[in-house]
Amino acid sequence: MEMENDGSSIETEDDIIKSYEEKEGSEDASNQSEDLTKEIEELKSSLQRLQADFINYKRRVEKEKEQISIFANEKIMTELLPVIDNLERAMDSCKEEEKESSIFSGVELVQKQLIDSLGKFGLERICDEGCDFDPNFHHAVMQEEVEGVDSEKIVAVFQKGYKLSEKVIRPSMVKVSK
């Protein structure tokens, strides 16, 4: 319904509807902008959590791989410890004059080379005579009062102990002073 006028002061229905739609459109655009901003922030937060989860997953997998490697090395090394013991026994059973022979030197060299090679994979000897007794690393098979030696000191080693990456794979069998 249009009224006749010069058209400058009276708006038509179409103009009113258009003006209302523009107002609604700007409010909707503002609301949409806020909603989109919130959604972007939520997505960023979600992405950051996923990235942190992935980094933690990679660390966990790397640690598991390392543990598997250590476990595999442990089995091999525990099998080789008797070989090291036998080489030491062979050297200990030699008489003083035999220790100058090339055979003794060869056995000594092989034993040292074997220990050095296993050391590259984390094998370490546990402290020997003169060290303080530690039940985490030593197995006391005898206790004896020794003059001039403090209590709880290792005075003899019957079987050397070894650890692999801070884990004891065989404790030292020792005699401890009282």
PDB file of C-alpha atoms in Angstrom:
ATOM      1  CA  MET A   1       0.000   0.000   0.000  1.00  0.00           C
ATOM      2  CA  GLU A   2       1.682   3.078  -1.242  1.00  0.00           C
ATOM      3  CA  MET A   3       0.756   6.601  -0.508  1.00  0.00           C
ATOM      4  CA  GLU A   4       1.280   9.285  -2.886  1.00  0.00           C
ATOM      5  CA  ASN A   5       3.832  11.748  -1.817  1.00  0.00           C
ATOM      6  CA  ASP A   6       6.943  13.293  -3.138  1.00  0.00           C
ATOM      7  CA  GLY A   7       8.743  10.114  -1.978  1.00  0.00           C
ATOM      8  CA  SER A   8      11.322  11.770   0.189  1.00  0.00           C
ATOM      9  CA  SER A   9       9.870  11.330   3.673  1.00  0.00           C
ATOM     10  CA  ILE A  10       7.772   8.198   3.450  1.00  0.00           C
ATOM     11  CA  GLU A  11       9.374   4.799   3.033  1.00  0.00           C
ATOM     12  CA  THR A  12       7.788   2.053   1.081  1.00  0.00           C
ATOM     13  CA  GLU A  13       7.239  -1.388   2.544  1.00  0.00           C
ATOM     14  CA  ASP A  14      10.110  -2.698   0.449  1.00  0.00           C
ATOM     15  CA  ASP A  15      12.468  -0.108   1.916  1.00  0.00           C
ATOM     16  CA  ILE A  16      11.409  -0.956   5.475  1.00  0.00           C
ATOM     17  CA  ILE A  17      11.849  -4.681   4.871  1.00  0.00           C
ATOM     18  CA  LYS A  18      15.206  -4.092   3.237  1.00  0.00           C
ATOM     19  CA  SER A  19      16.359  -1.918   6.155  1.00  0.00           C
ATOM     20  CA  TYR A  20      15.192  -4.528   8.664  1.00  0.00           C
ATOM     21  CA  GLU A  21      16.953  -7.313   6.746  1.00  0.00           C
ATOM     22  CA  GLU A  22      20.168  -5.283   6.675  1.00  0.00           C
ATOM     23  CA  LYS A  23      19.936  -4.770  10.447  1.00  0.00           C
ATOM     24  CA  GLU A  24      19.247  -8.462  10.988  1.00  0.00           C
ATOM     25  CA  GLY A  25      22.058  -9.346   8.596  1.00  0.00           C
ATOM     26  CA  SER A  26      24.585  -7.245  10.487  1.00  0.00           C
ATOM     27  CA  GLU A  27      23.503  -8.766  13.829  1.00  0.00           C
ATOM     28  CA  ASP A  28      23.642 -12.251  12.305  1.00  0.00           C
ATOM     29  CA  ALA A  29      27.049 -11.472  10.846  1.00  0.00           C
ATOM     30  CA  SER A  30      28.241 -10.285  14.251  1.00  0.00           C
ATOM     31  CA  ASN A  31      26.874 -13.430  15.935  1.00  0.00           C
ATOM     32  CA  GLN A  32      28.322 -15.588  13.188  1.00  0.00           C
ATOM     33  CA  SER A  33      31.677 -13.877  13.603  1.00  0.00           C
ATOM     34  CA  GLU A  34      31.637 -14.553  17.358  1.00  0.00           C
ATOM     35  CA  ASP A  35      30.581 -18.164  16.773  1.00  0.00           C
ATOM     36  CA  LEU A  36      33.316 -18.648  14.194  1.00  0.00           C
ATOM     37  CA  THR A  37      35.895 -17.091  16.519  1.00  0.00           C
ATOM     38  CA  LYS A  38      34.841 -19.473  19.310  1.00  0.00           C
ATOM     39  CA  GLU A  39      34.950 -22.423  16.926  1.00  0.00           C
ATOM     40  CA  ILE A  40      38.426 -21.408  15.717  1.00  0.00           C
ATOM     41  CA  GLU A  41      39.662 -21.189  19.325  1.00  0.00           C
ATOM     42  CA  GLU A  42      38.169 -24.615  20.105  1.00  0.00           C
ATOM     43  CA  LEU A  43      39.809 -26.095  17.007  1.00  0.00           C
ATOM     44  CA  LYS A  44      43.159 -24.514  17.914  1.00  0.00           C
ATOM     45  CA  SER A  45      42.900 -25.921  21.422  1.00  0.00           C
ATOM     46  CA  SER A  46      41.971 -29.338  20.051  1.00  0.00           C
ATOM     47  CA  LEU A  47      44.893 -29.209  17.616  1.00  0.00           C
ATOM     48  CA  GLN A  48      47.310 -28.303  20.414  1.00  0.00           C
ATOM     49  CA  ARG A  49      46.052 -31.229  22.515  1.00  0.00           C
ATOM     50  CA  LEU A  50      46.435 -33.582  19.549  1.00  0.00           C
ATOM     51  CA  GLN A  51      49.953 -32.315  18.900  1.00  0.00           C
ATOM     52  CA  ALA A  52      50.882 -32.804  22.565  1.00  0.00           C
ATOM     53  CA  ASP A  53      49.347 -36.298  22.509  1.00  0.00           C
ATOM     54  CA  PHE A  54      51.328 -37.141  19.386  1.00  0.00           C
ATOM     55  CA  ILE A  55      54.591 -35.892  20.904  1.00  0.00           C
ATOM     56  CA  ASN A  56      53.910 -37.959  24.038  1.00  0.00           C
ATOM     57  CA  TYR A  57      53.080 -40.965  21.854  1.00  0.00           C
ATOM     58  CA  LYS A  58      56.379 -40.599  19.972  1.00  0.00           C
ATOM     59  CA  ARG A  59      58.293 -40.387  23.263  1.00  0.00           C
ATOM     60  CA  ARG A  60      56.499 -43.444  24.627  1.00  0.00           C
ATOM     61  CA  VAL A  61      57.215 -45.469  21.467  1.00  0.00           C
ATOM     62  CA  GLU A  62      60.879 -44.419  21.554  1.00  0.00           C
ATOM     63  CA  LYS A  63      61.148 -45.428  25.209  1.00  0.00           C
ATOM     64  CA  GLU A  64      59.484 -48.780  24.467  1.00  0.00           C
ATOM     65  CA  LYS A  65      61.931 -49.404  21.623  1.00  0.00           C
ATOM     66  CA  GLU A  66      64.813 -48.626  23.970  1.00  0.00           C
ATOM     67  CA  GLN A  67      63.407 -50.981  26.617  1.00  0.00           C
ATOM     68  CA  ILE A  68      63.008 -53.771  24.043  1.00  0.00           C
ATOM     69  CA  SER A  69      66.595 -53.243  22.938  1.00  0.00           C
ATOM     70  CA  ILE A  70      67.841 -53.340  26.529  1.00  0.00           C
ATOM     71  CA  PHE A  71      65.832 -56.493  27.214  1.00  0.00           C
ATOM     72  CA  ALA A  72      67.269 -58.183  24.114  1.00  0.00           C
ATOM     73  CA  ASN A  73      70.788 -57.121  25.131  1.00  0.00           C
ATOM     74  CA  GLU A  74      70.186 -58.392  28.653  1.00  0.00           C
ATOM     75  CA  LYS A  75      69.413 -61.910  27.439  1.00  0.00           C
ATOM     76  CA  ILE A  76      72.542 -62.026  25.291  1.00  0.00           C
ATOM     77  CA  MET A  77      74.750 -60.588  28.017  1.00  0.00           C
ATOM     78  CA  THR A  78      73.529 -62.956  30.717  1.00  0.00           C
ATOM     79  CA  GLU A  79      74.435 -65.805  28.368  1.00  0.00           C
ATOM     80  CA  LEU A  80      77.937 -64.370  27.874  1.00  0.00           C
ATOM     81  CA  LEU A  81      78.705 -63.750  31.562  1.00  0.00           C
ATOM     82  CA  PRO A  82      79.784 -67.384  32.150  1.00  0.00           C
ATOM     83  CA  VAL A  83      82.212 -67.032  29.219  1.00  0.00           C
ATOM     84  CA  ILE A  84      83.778 -63.992  30.899  1.00  0.00           C
ATOM     85  CA  ASP A  85      83.909 -65.910  34.203  1.00  0.00           C
ATOM     86  CA  ASN A  86      85.633 -68.880  32.550  1.00  0.00           C
ATOM     87  CA  LEU A  87      88.219 -66.657  30.882  1.00  0.00           C
ATOM     88  CA  GLU A  88      88.964 -65.075  34.287  1.00  0.00           C
ATOM     89  CA  ARG A  89      89.210 -68.503  35.918  1.00  0.00           C
ATOM     90  CA  ALA A  90      91.613 -69.630  33.200  1.00  0.00           C
ATOM     91  CA  MET A  91      93.807 -66.604  33.831  1.00  0.00           C
ATOM     92  CA  ASP A  92      93.606 -67.005  37.623  1.00  0.00           C
ATOM     93  CA  SER A  93      94.638 -70.665  37.397  1.00  0.00           C
ATOM     94  CA  CYS A  94      97.894 -69.824  35.619  1.00  0.00           C
ATOM     95  CA  LYS A  95     101.088 -69.892  37.604  1.00  0.00           C
ATOM     96  CA  GLU A  96     103.195 -66.736  37.827  1.00  0.00           C
ATOM     97  CA  GLU A  97     105.758 -67.972  35.287  1.00  0.00           C
ATOM     98  CA  GLU A  98     102.946 -68.861  32.815  1.00  0.00           C
ATOM     99  CA  LYS A  99     101.587 -65.309  32.952  1.00  0.00           C
ATOM    100  CA  GLU A 100     104.447 -64.182  30.725  1.00  0.00           C
ATOM    101  CA  SER A 101     103.434 -66.578  27.930  1.00  0.00           C
ATOM    102  CA  SER A 102     101.737 -65.524  24.724  1.00  0.00           C
ATOM    103  CA  ILE A 103      98.795 -67.851  25.440  1.00  0.00           C
ATOM    104  CA  PHE A 104      98.066 -66.065  28.717  1.00  0.00           C
ATOM    105  CA  SER A 105      98.383 -62.693  26.967  1.00  0.00           C
ATOM    106  CA  GLY A 106      96.004 -63.887  24.249  1.00  0.00           C
ATOM    107  CA  VAL A 107      93.373 -65.073  26.738  1.00  0.00           C
ATOM    108  CA  GLU A 108      93.721 -61.818  28.675  1.00  0.00           C
ATOM    109  CA  LEU A 109      93.316 -59.814  25.468  1.00  0.00           C
ATOM    110  CA  VAL A 110      90.210 -61.778  24.406  1.00  0.00           C
ATOM    111  CA  GLN A 111      88.648 -61.330  27.841  1.00  0.00           C
ATOM    112  CA  LYS A 112      89.350 -57.575  27.842  1.00  0.00           C
ATOM    113  CA  GLN A 113      88.044 -57.223  24.290  1.00  0.00           C
ATOM    114  CA  LEU A 114      84.836 -59.093  25.170  1.00  0.00           C
ATOM    115  CA  ILE A 115      84.213 -56.918  28.246  1.00  0.00           C
ATOM    116  CA  ASP A 116      84.952 -53.735  26.264  1.00  0.00           C
ATOM    117  CA  SER A 117      82.616 -54.795  23.445  1.00  0.00           C
ATOM    118  CA  LEU A 118      79.793 -55.564  25.855  1.00  0.00           C
ATOM    119  CA  GLY A 119      80.511 -52.298  27.655  1.00  0.00           C
ATOM    120  CA  LYS A 120      79.628 -50.429  24.466  1.00  0.00           C
ATOM    121  CA  PHE A 121      76.113 -51.829  24.879  1.00  0.00           C
ATOM    122  CA  GLY A 122      75.826 -50.744  28.510  1.00  0.00           C
ATOM    123  CA  LEU A 123      77.353 -53.624  30.482  1.00  0.00           C
ATOM    124  CA  GLU A 124      79.181 -52.438  33.617  1.00  0.00           C
ATOM    125  CA  ARG A 125      81.013 -54.339  36.310  1.00  0.00           C
ATOM    126  CA  ILE A 126      79.764 -53.834  39.851  1.00  0.00           C
ATOM    127  CA  CYS A 127      82.290 -52.452  42.343  1.00  0.00           C
ATOM    128  CA  ASP A 128      84.735 -55.026  43.742  1.00  0.00           C
ATOM    129  CA  GLU A 129      86.858 -55.381  46.876  1.00  0.00           C
ATOM    130  CA  GLY A 130      87.149 -52.389  49.150  1.00  0.00           C
ATOM    131  CA  CYS A 131      83.746 -50.972  48.247  1.00  0.00           C
ATOM    132  CA  ASP A 132      80.880 -50.601  50.684  1.00  0.00           C
ATOM    133  CA  PHE A 133      78.421 -53.492  50.724  1.00  0.00           C
ATOM    134  CA  ASP A 134      75.140 -52.623  48.993  1.00  0.00           C
ATOM    135  CA  PRO A 135      72.401 -55.288  48.985  1.00  0.00           C
ATOM    136  CA  ASN A 136      71.086 -53.822  45.729  1.00  0.00           C
ATOM    137  CA  PHE A 137      74.317 -54.826  43.967  1.00  0.00           C
ATOM    138  CA  HIS A 138      75.914 -57.490  46.152  1.00  0.00           C
ATOM    139  CA  HIS A 139      74.943 -60.895  47.489  1.00  0.00           C
ATOM    140  CA  ALA A 140      76.780 -61.604  50.735  1.00  0.00           C
ATOM    141  CA  VAL A 141      77.663 -65.297  50.981  1.00  0.00           C
ATOM    142  CA  MET A 142      80.062 -64.902  53.907  1.00  0.00           C
ATOM    143  CA  GLN A 143      80.736 -62.449  56.679  1.00  0.00           C
ATOM    144  CA  GLU A 144      84.032 -62.305  58.499  1.00  0.00           C
ATOM    145  CA  GLU A 145      85.661 -60.008  60.987  1.00  0.00           C
ATOM    146  CA  VAL A 146      88.800 -58.585  59.385  1.00  0.00           C
ATOM    147  CA  GLU A 147      91.236 -56.540  61.413  1.00  0.00           C
ATOM    148  CA  GLY A 148      91.893 -53.072  60.037  1.00  0.00           C
ATOM    149  CA  VAL A 149      88.846 -53.122  57.739  1.00  0.00           C
ATOM    150  CA  ASP A 150      85.677 -51.153  58.438  1.00  0.00           C
ATOM    151  CA  SER A 151      82.388 -52.939  58.914  1.00  0.00           C
ATOM    152  CA  GLU A 152      80.248 -53.618  55.825  1.00  0.00           C
ATOM    153  CA  LYS A 153      83.222 -53.467  53.430  1.00  0.00           C
ATOM    154  CA  ILE A 154      83.698 -56.068  50.710  1.00  0.00           C
ATOM    155  CA  VAL A 155      86.826 -58.094  51.477  1.00  0.00           C
ATOM    156  CA  ALA A 156      86.544 -60.780  48.767  1.00  0.00           C
ATOM    157  CA  VAL A 157      84.615 -61.314  45.538  1.00  0.00           C
ATOM    158  CA  PHE A 158      83.683 -64.876  44.619  1.00  0.00           C
ATOM    159  CA  GLN A 159      81.754 -64.018  41.465  1.00  0.00           C
ATOM    160  CA  LYS A 160      81.766 -60.620  39.798  1.00  0.00           C
ATOM    161  CA  GLY A 161      78.468 -58.868  39.337  1.00  0.00           C
ATOM    162  CA  TYR A 162      77.264 -56.872  36.367  1.00  0.00           C
ATOM    163  CA  LYS A 163      74.628 -54.293  35.611  1.00  0.00           C
ATOM    164  CA  LEU A 164      73.106 -53.208  32.340  1.00  0.00           C
ATOM    165  CA  SER A 165      71.823 -49.646  32.076  1.00  0.00           C
ATOM    166  CA  GLU A 166      71.510 -49.317  35.864  1.00  0.00           C
ATOM    167  CA  LYS A 167      69.696 -52.683  36.115  1.00  0.00           C
ATOM    168  CA  VAL A 168      71.531 -55.417  37.976  1.00  0.00           C
ATOM    169  CA  ILE A 169      71.636 -58.512  35.781  1.00  0.00           C
ATOM    170  CA  ARG A 170      73.821 -60.453  38.200  1.00  0.00           C
ATOM    171  CA  PRO A 171      74.771 -59.343  41.725  1.00  0.00           C
ATOM    172  CA  SER A 172      78.339 -59.828  42.941  1.00  0.00           C
ATOM    173  CA  MET A 173      78.808 -62.767  45.316  1.00  0.00           C
ATOM    174  CA  VAL A 174      80.979 -61.353  48.080  1.00  0.00           C
ATOM    175  CA  LYS A 175      82.480 -61.794  51.534  1.00  0.00           C
ATOM    176  CA  VAL A 176      81.729 -58.836  53.810  1.00  0.00           C
ATOM    177  CA  SER A 177      83.601 -57.620  56.881  1.00  0.00           C
ATOM    178  CA  LYS A 178      81.815 -57.511  60.240  1.00  0.00           C
TER     179      LYS A 178
END
